[in-house]
XYZ file of C-alpha atoms in Angstrom:
397
model
C 0.000 0.000 0.000
C 1.099 3.572 -0.625
C 0.595 6.593 1.628
C -3.128 7.392 2.010
C -4.094 5.544 -1.147
C -7.651 4.755 -2.233
C -7.797 1.684 0.028
C -7.140 3.653 3.223
C -8.732 1.928 6.248
C -10.361 -0.707 4.017
C -9.344 -4.026 5.492
C -10.560 -6.566 2.940
C -11.977 -7.152 -0.488
C -15.477 -7.197 0.934
C -14.790 -3.911 2.735
C -13.803 -2.328 -0.574
C -17.000 -3.547 -2.185
C -19.144 -2.251 0.669
C -17.320 1.073 0.581
C -18.054 1.460 -3.121
C -21.759 1.487 -2.219
C -21.436 4.401 0.218
C -18.442 6.407 -0.981
C -20.417 8.838 -3.139
C -23.598 9.150 -1.096
C -24.668 12.676 -0.114
C -23.955 13.983 3.379
C -26.510 14.757 6.063
C -24.762 16.608 8.872
C -27.353 16.659 11.637
C -25.070 18.145 14.296
C -22.362 20.727 13.695
C -21.133 24.130 14.830
C -20.676 25.720 11.421
C -21.477 29.392 10.975
C -24.538 29.633 8.747
C -23.716 33.251 7.928
C -20.508 32.086 6.262
C -22.592 29.747 4.101
C -25.009 32.512 3.144
C -22.130 34.870 2.334
C -20.181 32.129 0.529
C -17.078 33.031 2.490
C -13.616 32.514 1.030
C -10.410 31.811 2.910
C -7.157 33.672 2.493
C -5.002 30.628 3.175
C -4.996 27.117 4.605
C -3.974 28.483 7.991
C -7.258 30.348 8.271
C -9.219 27.370 6.912
C -7.682 24.957 9.406
C -6.599 26.883 12.469
C -8.984 29.798 13.011
C -11.314 27.827 15.274
C -10.408 24.134 15.480
C -9.832 23.178 19.100
C -8.881 19.629 18.077
C -5.799 21.047 16.365
C -5.143 23.552 19.156
C -5.111 20.783 21.744
C -2.721 18.653 19.690
C -0.377 21.595 19.197
C -0.262 22.235 22.942
C 0.439 18.558 23.553
C 3.401 18.863 21.203
C 4.781 21.921 22.988
C 3.790 24.673 20.558
C 3.573 28.067 22.277
C 0.116 29.632 22.547
C 1.095 32.586 20.378
C 1.242 30.187 17.409
C -2.035 28.483 18.391
C -4.647 31.064 19.384
C -2.302 34.045 19.723
C -1.105 36.847 17.511
C 1.169 35.042 15.065
C 0.165 34.936 11.421
C -1.812 32.045 9.987
C 1.277 31.077 7.997
C 3.321 30.777 11.172
C 0.520 28.799 12.791
C 0.298 26.485 9.785
C 4.046 25.830 9.864
C 3.800 25.066 13.577
C 0.965 22.625 12.876
C 2.920 21.010 10.056
C 5.879 20.486 12.398
C 3.860 18.319 14.797
C 2.328 15.999 12.190
C 4.936 13.204 12.382
C 4.174 12.904 16.095
C 0.430 12.462 15.549
C 0.519 8.881 14.249
C -2.832 7.237 15.038
C -4.490 10.515 16.002
C -7.631 11.266 13.952
C -6.085 14.613 13.021
C -3.372 12.757 11.130
C -6.045 11.032 9.043
C -8.265 14.068 8.562
C -5.390 16.375 7.668
C -4.064 14.155 4.913
C -7.529 13.255 3.664
C -8.335 16.972 3.360
C -5.092 17.655 1.517
C -5.838 14.869 -0.925
C -9.550 15.470 -1.490
C -9.418 19.274 -1.679
C -6.009 19.976 -3.179
C -4.842 16.721 -4.769
C -1.831 16.661 -2.423
C -0.657 13.153 -1.558
C 2.627 13.825 0.212
C 2.874 13.745 4.002
C 2.657 17.105 5.748
C 5.696 17.920 7.880
C 8.259 20.681 8.296
C 9.985 19.691 5.057
C 6.851 19.818 2.918
C 5.115 22.745 4.655
C 6.387 25.483 2.314
C 5.450 23.608 -0.853
C 2.014 22.699 0.509
C 1.424 26.259 1.700
C 2.243 27.589 -1.780
C 0.082 25.078 -3.632
C -2.943 25.520 -1.392
C -2.547 29.296 -1.515
C -2.780 29.133 -5.306
C -5.957 27.040 -5.166
C -7.884 28.559 -2.260
C -8.893 31.796 -4.039
C -10.973 29.623 -6.370
C -12.667 27.880 -3.448
C -15.461 29.108 -1.209
C -17.615 27.714 1.553
C -20.319 26.604 -0.833
C -17.889 25.076 -3.303
C -16.440 23.029 -0.433
C -19.891 21.882 0.642
C -20.794 20.919 -2.918
C -17.547 19.046 -3.369
C -18.407 16.947 -0.315
C -22.006 16.455 -1.574
C -23.465 18.056 1.537
C -27.252 17.920 1.332
C -28.338 19.016 4.807
C -26.694 20.957 7.624
C -28.170 21.378 11.101
C -26.292 24.168 12.857
C -26.318 24.623 16.637
C -28.136 27.786 17.644
C -28.936 29.811 20.724
C -32.727 30.082 21.194
C -32.604 33.836 20.670
C -30.663 33.733 17.397
C -32.548 35.506 14.623
C -31.922 32.645 12.161
C -31.813 35.129 9.285
C -29.147 33.202 7.409
C -30.865 29.803 7.466
C -32.828 28.359 4.575
C -32.193 26.646 1.258
C -28.840 28.032 0.183
C -27.596 27.107 -3.277
C -29.261 23.704 -3.067
C -28.122 22.977 0.491
C -30.693 22.769 3.282
C -29.290 24.819 6.165
C -31.505 24.380 9.214
C -31.252 25.530 12.841
C -31.038 23.345 15.945
C -32.634 24.635 19.150
C -29.897 24.592 21.849
C -31.152 26.040 25.171
C -28.165 25.269 27.453
C -27.441 28.907 28.236
C -31.088 29.720 28.842
C -31.468 26.954 31.398
C -28.487 28.276 33.334
C -29.775 31.845 33.176
C -33.341 30.956 34.143
C -35.137 32.063 30.978
C -38.853 31.346 31.354
C -40.327 28.264 29.713
C -42.983 30.367 27.978
C -40.277 32.428 26.274
C -38.470 29.283 25.224
C -41.644 27.760 23.843
C -42.184 30.842 21.700
C -38.628 30.601 20.436
C -38.912 26.877 19.694
C -42.046 27.568 17.662
C -40.129 30.269 15.779
C -37.294 27.811 15.121
C -39.797 25.354 13.680
C -41.058 28.010 11.272
C -37.447 28.242 10.072
C -37.338 24.501 9.352
C -35.963 23.260 12.677
C -36.346 19.505 13.145
C -33.855 19.078 15.982
C -33.228 20.314 19.499
C -30.050 19.689 21.448
C -28.955 19.935 25.046
C -25.403 19.552 26.297
C -24.688 19.126 29.983
C -22.101 17.766 32.359
C -24.081 15.511 34.680
C -27.621 14.466 35.556
C -28.827 16.603 38.445
C -32.169 18.351 38.688
C -33.902 17.213 35.494
C -36.720 19.803 35.493
C -35.368 21.590 32.429
C -34.709 18.348 30.610
C -38.241 17.176 31.326
C -39.634 20.388 29.864
C -37.453 20.015 26.785
C -38.493 16.403 26.200
C -42.135 17.375 26.610
C -41.811 20.351 24.253
C -40.062 18.243 21.599
C -42.638 15.472 21.859
C -45.543 17.888 21.452
C -43.967 19.401 18.332
C -42.479 16.307 16.692
C -38.920 17.608 17.142
C -36.037 15.168 17.626
C -33.845 15.740 20.692
C -30.107 15.145 20.960
C -28.603 14.818 24.443
C -24.836 15.341 24.786
C -23.676 14.535 28.296
C -20.691 13.598 30.401
C -18.588 16.688 29.642
C -16.226 18.374 32.101
C -15.751 21.896 30.782
C -12.817 24.307 31.061
C -10.767 22.304 33.551
C -7.759 24.625 33.229
C -9.058 27.803 34.874
C -5.976 29.869 34.044
C -6.174 28.922 30.367
C -9.923 29.555 30.331
C -9.341 33.064 31.669
C -6.757 33.706 28.954
C -8.251 31.961 25.917
C -11.937 31.385 26.653
C -14.319 28.501 26.055
C -14.260 25.870 23.287
C -10.495 26.174 23.056
C -9.380 22.632 23.842
C -9.634 22.580 27.626
C -12.704 20.353 27.949
C -12.523 16.656 28.873
C -14.945 13.881 29.817
C -16.337 12.956 33.219
C -15.059 9.930 35.087
C -18.651 8.927 35.853
C -21.999 9.127 34.075
C -25.122 8.376 36.133
C -26.864 6.094 33.679
C -29.400 5.154 36.378
C -30.533 8.786 36.335
C -30.884 8.628 32.552
C -33.061 5.527 32.847
C -35.245 7.158 35.513
C -35.659 10.289 33.394
C -36.750 8.324 30.326
C -39.100 6.197 32.424
C -40.721 9.270 33.989
C -41.272 10.966 30.642
C -42.495 7.823 28.901
C -44.969 7.221 31.716
C -46.220 10.801 31.480
C -46.384 11.152 27.703
C -47.194 7.610 26.640
C -44.414 7.882 24.073
C -41.178 9.801 23.521
C -39.799 12.051 20.820
C -36.847 10.657 18.947
C -34.022 10.992 21.486
C -30.408 10.517 20.388
C -27.914 9.880 23.198
C -24.231 10.872 23.155
C -22.218 9.855 26.245
C -18.779 11.490 26.052
C -17.127 8.841 28.212
C -17.617 5.720 26.114
C -16.954 3.463 29.084
C -20.691 3.947 29.578
C -21.637 3.188 25.999
C -22.793 -0.363 26.789
C -25.117 0.883 29.495
C -26.528 3.635 27.297
C -27.078 1.151 24.457
C -28.925 -1.183 26.823
C -31.112 1.662 28.083
C -31.958 2.630 24.495
C -33.592 -0.770 24.073
C -35.944 -0.273 27.005
C -37.816 2.726 25.557
C -39.296 3.612 22.152
C -37.606 6.154 19.886
C -34.294 6.193 21.782
C -31.105 5.695 19.780
C -27.399 5.951 20.439
C -25.617 8.687 18.520
C -22.336 8.759 16.658
C -18.945 8.350 18.295
C -18.662 11.876 19.632
C -15.731 14.256 20.139
C -12.930 12.330 21.885
C -14.384 9.126 20.457
C -14.331 9.874 16.715
C -11.013 8.079 16.316
C -10.407 4.894 14.331
C -10.633 2.767 17.468
C -13.444 4.877 18.942
C -15.670 4.504 15.883
C -14.961 0.779 15.795
C -15.918 0.522 19.478
C -19.090 2.445 18.818
C -20.055 0.208 15.891
C -19.256 -2.938 17.857
C -21.078 -1.808 20.996
C -24.176 -0.544 19.205
C -24.295 -3.811 17.237
C -23.939 -5.980 20.323
C -26.079 -4.069 22.831
C -28.556 -2.204 20.580
C -29.136 -2.346 16.790
C -26.753 -1.114 14.122
C -29.376 -1.217 11.383
C -31.248 1.835 12.754
C -28.137 3.853 13.623
C -27.982 7.400 12.270
C -24.352 7.322 11.186
C -21.823 10.136 11.253
C -21.886 13.882 11.881
C -19.085 16.448 11.971
C -19.643 18.244 15.325
C -17.242 20.702 13.731
C -16.599 24.384 13.134
C -14.494 23.710 10.032
C -15.870 23.667 6.482
C -13.166 21.235 5.404
C -14.132 18.715 8.082
C -16.493 16.771 5.823
C -13.740 14.243 5.158
C -14.886 12.840 8.503
C -17.824 11.282 6.665
C -15.471 9.458 4.308
C -13.322 8.485 7.300
C -16.400 7.035 9.013
C -17.716 5.301 5.897
C -14.399 3.532 5.369
C -14.407 2.259 8.953
C -18.066 1.241 8.645
C -17.334 -0.595 5.391
C -14.494 -2.496 7.039
C -16.659 -3.370 10.039
C -19.362 -4.850 7.821
C -16.972 -6.236 5.204
C -14.913 -8.124 7.764
C -18.047 -9.948 8.931
C -18.758 -10.840 5.303
C -15.200 -12.161 4.893
C -15.603 -14.348 7.978
C -18.919 -15.754 6.796
C -20.823 -13.981 9.575
C -22.990 -11.806 7.334
C -24.321 -12.266 3.782
C -22.720 -10.044 1.197
C -26.087 -9.544 -0.515
C -27.232 -7.526 2.551
C -24.002 -5.656 3.226
C -24.355 -2.728 0.823
C -27.939 -1.963 1.846
C -26.997 -2.006 5.522
C -24.064 0.323 4.949
C -26.195 2.711 2.878
C -28.846 2.827 5.610
C -26.368 3.634 8.363
C -24.259 6.025 6.293
C -27.140 8.033 4.825
C -30.681 6.716 4.488
C -31.623 6.391 8.162
C -30.795 10.025 8.899
C -32.529 11.164 5.715
C -35.716 9.353 6.694
C -35.708 10.221 10.397
C -35.030 13.934 9.924
C -37.279 14.256 6.893
C -34.569 15.634 4.628
């Protein structure tokens, strides 16, 4: 095999055949942090440093781990200096998902197949700088066949930039975390959720550290059920653990981790209470950040209607993490109804993560075909459902 060739992450002949069925499917990104105003304005990027390093805390964290000074991460150095600093750490990132995503982006967007490092940084900077003026946000989205984007939005966002933009459905997601902390009234939030729905919202989302008082969550589940809105629950986070860095750099900068414990009993009690009250549940998608608890969450999903386990999220969207997620969902829940991948990203070049996921999915299914554990006649349809069709159907895209 050659460096990042077409068979990357494809472990067998059957895997390659399964991958061929999903490689060119459109993308439904039902959870991300992209800026919809950049889509509406069709933003362009001055250089690859801006494209990659303006807001990607995955990269910032890796650079800190490799000893890069903060001035070349979130500080005042130029994007070129930041890019060269990022290039210098690449040889040390073997196995890290950034190593895969970086080289997949170079290949898919710029046709660059050489490894990024200090030696190649100047040449790659020059080549990408020549090509980027011809690229824009929408051209990137079209290249990746993005069909649907659900951004993550504060309830009081005006949503003026959402809509059908150049053939791409850009829809808001109702995310009330801040409002719960600040004590915004439920009547105000209901009005805002109804406004979101008028703008095409099909999803709500709530991110929280731990299960405590569930009053707000109960209201949100009830509101989603009454309106036919799907609800994503992201939990088990431990935010801004470095207080000095938080004071200097701010939130979403690479200083969040996962909790050592997730109270899955509390999750079960919450779902039981709401199911007993409502007689049913909205579609609820669960994302535990500490995947030690993934088995428990998968088991709980089988005890209630309309509850599914989400994609391998954040620290878990690695090669091994996605494999664990596929294995655990298969063994303790059902893979056939899984909703596949999402970006959870602020970067418009991050859509290679779908190809990354589809290759791992194809190998997971293909390896079972190779071992005689699954019929090849069913493999492509299963992969297509997980990679694309389930999300399309569930979210009404």
